[in-house]
Short mmCIF file of C-alpha atoms and ligand atoms in Angstrom, two decimals:
data_model
loop_
_atom_site.label_atom_id
_atom_site.label_comp_id
_atom_site.label_asym_id
_atom_site.label_seq_id
_atom_site.Cartn_x
_atom_site.Cartn_y
_atom_site.Cartn_z
CA MET A 53 0.22 -0.11 -0.06
CA HIS A 54 1.13 3.65 -0.63
CA LYS A 55 1.79 5.86 2.27
CA LYS A 56 1.11 9.27 2.04
CA LEU A 57 3.86 10.96 3.08
CA PHE A 58 3.91 13.27 5.88
CA ILE A 59 7.53 13.79 6.04
CA PRO A 60 9.47 17.12 4.97
CA GLY A 61 10.34 15.59 1.37
CA PRO A 62 9.99 14.18 -0.63
CA VAL A 63 6.01 14.53 -0.72
CA ASP A 64 3.48 13.06 -2.38
CA VAL A 65 2.92 14.20 -5.95
CA ARG A 66 -0.62 14.65 -7.67
CA GLU A 67 -1.24 11.69 -10.36
CA ASP A 68 -1.27 14.23 -13.42
CA VAL A 69 2.26 15.58 -12.43
CA LEU A 70 3.83 12.08 -12.33
CA GLN A 71 2.27 11.38 -15.91
CA LYS A 72 4.34 14.17 -17.10
CA MET A 73 7.52 12.74 -15.89
CA GLY A 74 6.69 9.78 -18.67
CA THR A 75 6.68 12.30 -21.62
CA GLN A 76 9.09 11.13 -24.52
CA GLN A 77 12.43 12.70 -24.39
CA ILE A 78 13.52 15.64 -26.89
CA GLY A 79 17.36 16.47 -27.98
CA HIS A 80 18.65 18.82 -25.47
CA ARG A 81 20.21 21.41 -27.87
CA SER A 82 16.76 21.69 -29.72
CA LYS A 83 14.86 24.86 -30.08
CA ALA A 84 11.88 22.64 -28.02
CA ALA A 85 13.86 22.27 -24.86
CA SER A 86 14.99 25.90 -25.19
CA ALA A 87 11.65 26.42 -25.36
CA LEU A 88 10.28 24.39 -22.52
CA GLN A 89 13.42 25.75 -19.98
CA LYS A 90 12.49 29.44 -21.06
CA GLY A 91 8.84 28.87 -20.06
CA ILE A 92 10.07 27.06 -17.20
CA SER A 93 12.46 30.21 -16.10
CA GLU A 94 9.33 32.72 -16.67
CA LYS A 95 7.41 31.24 -14.51
CA LEU A 96 9.68 30.12 -11.46
CA GLN A 97 10.91 33.95 -11.92
CA LYS A 98 7.05 34.71 -10.60
CA VAL A 99 7.37 32.07 -7.86
CA PHE A 100 10.71 33.29 -6.52
CA TYR A 101 9.63 37.00 -6.98
CA THR A 102 12.83 38.18 -9.09
CA ASN A 103 13.98 39.25 -12.46
CA ASN A 104 17.32 37.53 -11.26
CA THR A 105 18.11 34.40 -13.96
CA ILE A 106 17.28 31.26 -13.21
CA ILE A 107 19.51 27.91 -12.98
CA LEU A 108 18.11 24.50 -13.24
CA SER A 109 20.51 21.66 -12.21
CA THR A 110 20.02 18.20 -12.56
CA SER A 111 21.01 16.93 -8.95
CA SER A 112 18.97 17.59 -5.30
CA GLY A 113 19.38 20.68 -3.92
CA SER A 114 22.44 19.97 -1.85
CA GLY A 115 23.91 20.49 -5.81
CA LEU A 116 23.49 23.97 -5.92
CA MET A 117 23.75 24.59 -2.34
CA GLU A 118 27.49 23.46 -2.66
CA ALA A 119 27.51 25.76 -6.37
CA GLY A 120 26.74 28.68 -4.23
CA ILE A 121 29.27 28.55 -1.64
CA ARG A 122 31.98 27.34 -3.87
CA SER A 123 31.60 29.53 -6.96
CA CYS A 124 30.89 33.05 -4.88
CA THR A 125 33.52 32.76 -1.79
CA ARG A 126 36.57 34.98 -2.52
CA LYS A 127 37.90 35.96 0.81
CA LYS A 128 35.52 34.17 3.87
CA VAL A 129 31.93 32.74 4.24
CA ALA A 130 29.90 33.46 7.13
CA VAL A 131 27.68 30.35 7.53
CA PHE A 132 24.52 30.91 9.96
CA SER A 133 23.58 27.05 11.31
CA VAL A 134 20.28 26.51 12.94
CA GLY A 135 20.48 23.02 12.36
CA ALA A 136 21.26 19.99 10.36
CA PHE A 137 21.31 22.27 6.93
CA GLY A 138 22.96 25.21 8.02
CA ASP A 139 25.76 22.38 9.46
CA ARG A 140 25.93 20.97 5.76
CA TRP A 141 26.43 24.36 4.46
CA TYR A 142 29.53 24.53 6.68
CA LYS A 143 30.53 21.33 5.73
CA MET A 144 30.79 22.04 2.08
CA ALA A 145 32.73 24.98 2.21
CA LYS A 146 35.13 23.09 4.53
CA SER A 147 35.35 19.86 2.07
CA ASN A 148 36.17 22.44 -0.76
CA GLY A 149 38.88 24.20 1.05
CA VAL A 150 36.49 27.51 1.07
CA PRO A 151 37.16 29.66 3.92
CA ALA A 152 34.34 29.58 6.78
CA ASP A 153 33.24 30.57 10.08
CA LYS A 154 29.86 28.72 11.32
CA PHE A 155 27.65 30.43 13.78
CA SER A 156 25.28 28.42 15.67
CA SER A 157 22.28 29.03 17.48
CA VAL A 158 21.05 27.54 20.65
CA ALA A 159 18.82 24.81 19.80
CA GLY A 160 15.30 25.78 18.95
CA GLN A 161 16.82 29.52 18.41
CA PRO A 162 16.95 31.41 14.94
CA THR A 163 19.50 33.07 13.52
CA THR A 164 19.10 36.71 14.82
CA VAL A 165 20.50 40.04 12.88
CA ALA A 166 22.22 40.72 15.96
CA MET A 167 24.52 37.91 15.13
CA VAL A 168 24.77 38.55 11.56
CA ASP A 169 25.45 42.37 12.40
CA GLU A 170 28.15 41.14 14.96
CA ALA A 171 30.08 39.05 12.65
CA LEU A 172 30.26 41.18 9.96
CA ALA A 173 31.29 43.88 11.68
CA THR A 174 34.49 41.92 11.49
CA GLY A 175 34.87 43.14 8.05
CA ASN A 176 36.38 39.02 7.77
CA TYR A 177 33.42 37.94 5.20
CA ASP A 178 32.42 38.83 1.79
CA VAL A 179 29.53 36.20 1.79
CA ILE A 180 27.07 34.83 4.37
CA THR A 181 25.09 31.52 4.01
CA VAL A 182 21.47 31.58 5.82
CA THR A 183 19.14 28.72 5.93
CA HIS A 184 15.60 30.53 5.62
CA ASN A 185 13.18 27.25 6.74
CA GLU A 186 15.53 24.45 8.84
CA THR A 187 13.91 21.50 8.10
CA SER A 188 15.08 19.80 11.37
CA ALA A 189 14.09 22.21 13.82
CA GLY A 190 11.01 23.53 11.87
CA ILE A 191 12.49 27.08 12.62
CA MET A 192 11.62 30.24 9.80
CA ASN A 193 14.65 32.74 9.86
CA PRO A 194 14.12 36.26 9.69
CA VAL A 195 15.58 36.33 6.17
CA LYS A 196 14.02 39.12 5.23
CA GLU A 197 15.11 41.42 8.09
CA ILE A 198 18.75 39.94 7.40
CA GLY A 199 18.25 41.45 3.98
CA GLU A 200 17.54 44.66 5.31
CA LEU A 201 20.86 44.84 7.61
CA LEU A 202 22.76 43.88 4.78
CA LYS A 203 21.29 46.38 2.66
CA ALA A 204 21.51 49.13 4.95
CA LYS A 205 25.43 48.25 6.65
CA TYR A 206 27.19 45.66 4.42
CA PRO A 207 25.90 45.95 0.84
CA GLU A 208 28.80 44.53 -0.88
CA VAL A 209 28.34 41.06 1.18
CA LEU A 210 26.70 38.17 -0.71
CA PHE A 211 23.34 36.69 0.66
CA LEU A 212 22.93 33.05 -0.01
CA VAL A 213 20.05 31.35 1.38
CA ASP A 214 18.67 28.04 1.50
CA THR A 215 14.66 27.55 0.93
CA VAL A 216 14.79 24.32 0.32
CA SER A 217 11.81 23.32 2.21
CA SER A 218 9.93 26.58 2.06
CA MET A 219 9.91 27.61 -1.57
CA GLY A 220 6.52 27.55 -3.04
CA GLY A 221 4.79 27.20 0.21
CA VAL A 222 6.13 30.76 1.79
CA LYS A 223 6.35 34.28 0.16
CA ILE A 224 10.22 35.03 -0.57
CA GLU A 225 10.43 38.04 -2.08
CA VAL A 226 14.19 37.47 -3.73
CA ASP A 227 14.47 41.10 -5.52
CA ALA A 228 12.96 43.22 -2.42
CA TRP A 229 14.72 40.62 0.05
CA GLY A 230 18.15 41.33 -1.35
CA ILE A 231 18.79 37.80 -1.85
CA ASP A 232 21.92 36.94 -4.44
CA VAL A 233 21.75 33.12 -4.55
CA CYS A 234 18.10 31.85 -3.60
CA ILE A 235 18.26 27.66 -3.49
CA THR A 236 15.40 25.43 -3.63
CA SER A 237 14.84 21.68 -4.71
CA THR A 238 11.56 19.84 -6.57
CA GLN A 239 10.47 17.54 -3.99
CA LYS A 240 9.50 19.93 -1.27
CA CYS A 241 6.89 22.55 -1.40
CA LEU A 242 6.63 22.42 -5.22
CA GLY A 243 5.46 18.94 -5.11
CA LEU A 244 7.71 17.08 -7.63
CA PRO A 245 9.57 14.27 -8.16
CA ALA A 246 13.46 14.38 -6.38
CA GLY A 247 15.89 15.13 -8.52
CA MET A 248 16.37 18.68 -9.70
CA ALA A 249 17.19 21.89 -8.14
CA ILE A 250 16.33 25.66 -8.91
CA CYS A 251 18.19 28.84 -7.99
CA SER A 252 18.42 32.21 -8.63
CA VAL A 253 21.56 34.12 -9.30
CA SER A 254 22.28 37.73 -9.27
CA GLU A 255 24.42 39.35 -11.74
CA ARG A 256 26.72 40.88 -8.84
CA ALA A 257 27.07 37.02 -7.62
CA ILE A 258 28.05 36.22 -10.96
CA ALA A 259 30.45 38.86 -11.43
CA ALA A 260 31.87 37.76 -7.97
CA ALA A 261 32.18 34.21 -8.80
CA ARG A 262 33.72 35.29 -11.68
CA GLN A 263 37.26 36.38 -9.75
CA VAL A 264 37.20 32.62 -8.01
CA GLU A 265 39.60 30.75 -9.34
CA ASN A 266 38.83 27.07 -8.97
CA ARG A 267 34.68 26.63 -9.18
CA GLY A 268 34.68 23.19 -10.14
CA LEU A 269 32.57 22.39 -13.61
CA TYR A 270 29.47 20.64 -12.94
CA PHE A 271 28.36 23.28 -10.57
CA ASP A 272 29.96 26.08 -11.74
CA LEU A 273 27.02 28.98 -11.07
CA VAL A 274 29.40 30.91 -14.09
CA GLU A 275 29.17 28.06 -16.59
CA LEU A 276 25.27 27.47 -15.90
CA TYR A 277 24.83 31.18 -16.13
CA ASP A 278 26.90 31.44 -19.54
CA TYR A 279 25.40 28.70 -20.70
CA VAL A 280 21.86 29.87 -19.91
CA HIS A 281 22.52 33.29 -21.73
CA LYS A 282 24.39 32.37 -24.29
CA LYS A 283 22.51 28.99 -25.42
CA ASP A 284 18.78 30.19 -24.93
CA HIS A 285 18.53 28.75 -21.76
CA GLN A 286 20.25 25.17 -22.36
CA TYR A 287 22.34 23.79 -19.96
CA PRO A 288 26.33 22.48 -20.13
CA SER A 289 25.03 18.34 -19.99
CA THR A 290 22.38 16.97 -20.65
CA PRO A 291 19.09 17.91 -17.78
CA SER A 292 16.35 15.56 -16.76
CA LEU A 293 13.82 16.42 -19.43
CA ALA A 294 11.64 14.27 -17.36
CA HIS A 295 11.94 16.71 -14.53
CA MET A 296 11.64 19.67 -16.91
CA TYR A 297 8.25 18.53 -18.62
CA ALA A 298 6.61 17.87 -14.65
CA LEU A 299 8.10 21.27 -13.55
CA ASP A 300 6.86 23.02 -16.53
CA TYR A 301 3.19 21.14 -15.86
CA GLN A 302 3.58 21.71 -12.18
CA LEU A 303 4.13 25.29 -12.69
CA ASP A 304 1.22 26.24 -14.34
CA ARG A 305 -0.75 24.19 -11.49
CA ILE A 306 1.08 26.61 -8.96
CA LEU A 307 0.45 29.73 -10.72
CA ALA A 308 -3.33 28.98 -11.28
CA GLU A 309 -4.02 28.36 -7.60
CA GLY A 310 -2.41 31.35 -7.07
CA LEU A 311 0.49 32.43 -5.18
CA GLU A 312 -1.23 34.22 -2.32
CA ASN A 313 -3.98 31.34 -2.46
CA ARG A 314 -1.11 29.02 -2.15
CA PHE A 315 0.85 30.37 0.64
CA ALA A 316 -2.57 30.86 2.74
CA ARG A 317 -2.84 27.18 2.09
CA HIS A 318 -0.07 26.47 3.76
CA LEU A 319 -0.25 28.49 6.69
CA GLU A 320 -4.04 26.84 7.53
CA MET A 321 -2.44 23.79 7.09
CA ALA A 322 0.64 24.83 9.82
CA LYS A 323 -2.09 26.43 11.96
CA TYR A 324 -3.95 23.25 12.22
CA VAL A 325 -0.90 20.96 12.88
CA ARG A 326 0.52 23.76 15.82
CA ASP A 327 -2.62 23.77 17.55
CA TRP A 328 -3.01 19.98 17.72
CA ALA A 329 0.38 20.09 18.75
CA GLN A 330 0.43 22.39 21.57
CA LYS A 331 -2.84 21.12 22.98
CA ASN A 332 -1.30 17.30 23.13
CA PHE A 333 2.47 18.05 23.35
CA ALA A 334 4.26 20.97 22.78
CA LEU A 335 6.25 23.14 19.59
CA PHE A 336 9.86 22.44 19.50
CA VAL A 337 10.05 26.09 18.34
CA GLU A 338 9.17 28.69 21.25
CA ASP A 339 8.46 31.73 19.61
CA GLU A 340 5.56 32.02 17.21
CA LYS A 341 7.31 34.27 14.80
CA TYR A 342 10.26 32.05 14.13
CA LEU A 343 8.08 28.77 13.17
CA SER A 344 7.83 27.07 10.14
CA GLN A 345 4.90 26.86 8.12
CA THR A 346 5.86 24.16 5.74
CA LEU A 347 6.59 21.78 8.66
CA THR A 348 5.74 21.42 12.53
CA THR A 349 8.49 19.84 14.87
CA ILE A 350 6.67 18.64 18.05
CA LYS A 351 8.05 17.80 21.51
CA ASN A 352 7.72 14.69 22.13
CA THR A 353 6.54 15.72 25.74
CA LYS A 354 4.38 12.28 26.24
CA GLY A 355 7.24 10.17 25.55
CA ILE A 356 5.15 8.60 22.78
CA ASP A 357 7.21 5.71 20.67
CA VAL A 358 7.96 7.53 17.63
CA SER A 359 9.35 4.72 15.34
CA GLY A 360 5.85 2.60 16.73
CA LEU A 361 3.43 5.48 15.86
CA ASN A 362 4.94 5.26 12.42
CA LYS A 363 4.51 1.29 12.03
CA GLN A 364 1.14 2.12 13.13
CA LEU A 365 0.39 4.57 10.82
CA ALA A 366 2.08 2.52 7.90
CA GLU A 367 -0.50 -0.06 8.38
CA ARG A 368 -3.07 2.90 7.81
CA GLY A 369 -1.74 4.42 4.86
CA PHE A 370 0.62 7.17 6.17
CA GLU A 371 4.12 8.22 7.26
CA ILE A 372 5.53 10.95 9.24
CA SER A 373 8.59 11.60 10.15
CA ASN A 374 10.85 10.64 13.27
CA GLY A 375 13.36 14.04 14.53
CA TYR A 376 16.33 14.49 13.04
CA GLY A 377 20.15 13.72 14.07
CA ASP A 378 20.24 14.21 17.90
CA LEU A 379 16.75 15.53 17.72
CA LYS A 380 14.96 11.70 16.99
CA ASP A 381 12.49 10.46 19.51
CA VAL A 382 12.50 13.76 21.42
CA THR A 383 10.76 15.56 18.79
CA PHE A 384 8.94 14.39 15.84
CA ARG A 385 7.61 16.38 12.65
CA ILE A 386 5.15 16.58 10.53
CA SER A 387 5.28 18.54 6.82
CA HIS A 388 2.35 20.36 5.54
CA MET A 389 3.75 21.29 2.04
CA ALA A 390 3.30 21.09 -1.23
CA ASP A 391 -0.42 20.14 -2.86
CA TYR A 392 -1.78 19.01 0.45
CA THR A 393 -5.03 20.30 1.45
CA LEU A 394 -6.34 20.82 4.84
CA ASP A 395 -8.75 17.72 4.92
CA GLU A 396 -5.73 15.77 4.03
CA VAL A 397 -4.13 16.93 7.40
CA LYS A 398 -7.33 16.59 9.51
CA GLU A 399 -7.41 12.93 8.14
CA LEU A 400 -3.52 12.19 9.45
CA ILE A 401 -3.89 13.99 12.74
CA THR A 402 -7.36 12.17 13.14
CA ASN A 403 -5.68 8.65 12.43
CA ILE A 404 -2.59 9.74 14.97
CA ASN A 405 -5.27 10.69 17.48
CA GLU A 406 -7.08 7.29 17.12
CA ILE A 407 -3.81 5.56 17.62
CA LEU A 408 -2.04 7.49 20.60
CA GLY A 409 -5.87 7.34 22.27
CA LEU A 410 -6.01 11.65 22.66
C1 PLP B 732 16.04 19.00 1.96
C2 PLP B 732 16.60 19.99 2.70
C3 PLP B 732 18.01 20.22 1.84
C4 PLP B 732 18.81 19.25 1.21
O1 PLP B 732 18.31 19.31 -0.36
P1 PLP B 732 18.28 18.18 -0.96
O2 PLP B 732 17.05 18.49 -2.36
O3 PLP B 732 17.83 16.78 -0.30
O4 PLP B 732 19.94 17.98 -1.61
C5 PLP B 732 18.72 21.51 2.23
N1 PLP B 732 18.21 22.39 3.21
C6 PLP B 732 17.00 22.32 3.59
C7 PLP B 732 16.44 23.51 4.47
C8 PLP B 732 15.98 20.89 3.26
O5 PLP B 732 14.87 20.96 3.71
#
């Protein structure tokens, strides 16, 4: 039996979107491929609220995270981490020989404007990375406010943001917030199969990257950017055309739903799960301002057997997520992203209540 995935990615993909993955191949150097990829870029610019160049990568989101940090850092990068995915960015820097310092928040706390200000006041950094929506902790960081700080005091510092588990589910205004490289994946709020990463890149990020000597090749942002511009939206190597077809189709669905409606639906689902969690358990993130709108991390205050719950949910056709890393069993996570409806979330919660006798 298929289990409905309420894990923070991958999530269920609607049947009609899945079918687009089976579209017959076309030549990746054809005019048709250019037209397909140009159309996708224009639609993604709307979702990202940007006029920046859109780059697609046949990899998961981590590929473009590595591309960003390696291609853009000339001097040193300040990595702000509130959990597993912030830590991942730091590991990427270290393993690529990119000079980096990590600034971690106390567990459950956001990256604050004050932390960024203090780090940048040293003058040591030309790039910062921030996780918009940390999927391990269920924290949404104040990216807009951090962007305002950069504009006011550190306009030369490049702003790289991981929006892997929030883009398409929460309004992220790339241009208004001054994000230079904004990265996401297909398998989270966009509601597509895993296997493609997406980012927007600013002109000044590319200008900075041109000064970096060793950017690698497959994940070189400059190589990708130049190809998109010189070869009419094509890519240096063969992309996943299956994803291109599904993405193009799903973006039409997303824009037809209406971005504001989509964001409101995500918030409505989030509020329902939060209310349930607060009534029966507690939220891992205490300050409501920083709660993720696409997944909820719940403190296991009742000491329930999370794996046991998941086994019983499986028999009923559902799956939720245990806590990530150190947070396993002391927290568990329910995602409410992509194309799920409030009714589907309610159905999940009803089943959990029945199993736990709540
Ligand atoms: C899932 C996730 C990633 C990793 O994305 P992949 O597509 O699996 O490489 C990075 N950051 C965040 C916040 C995520 O949720």
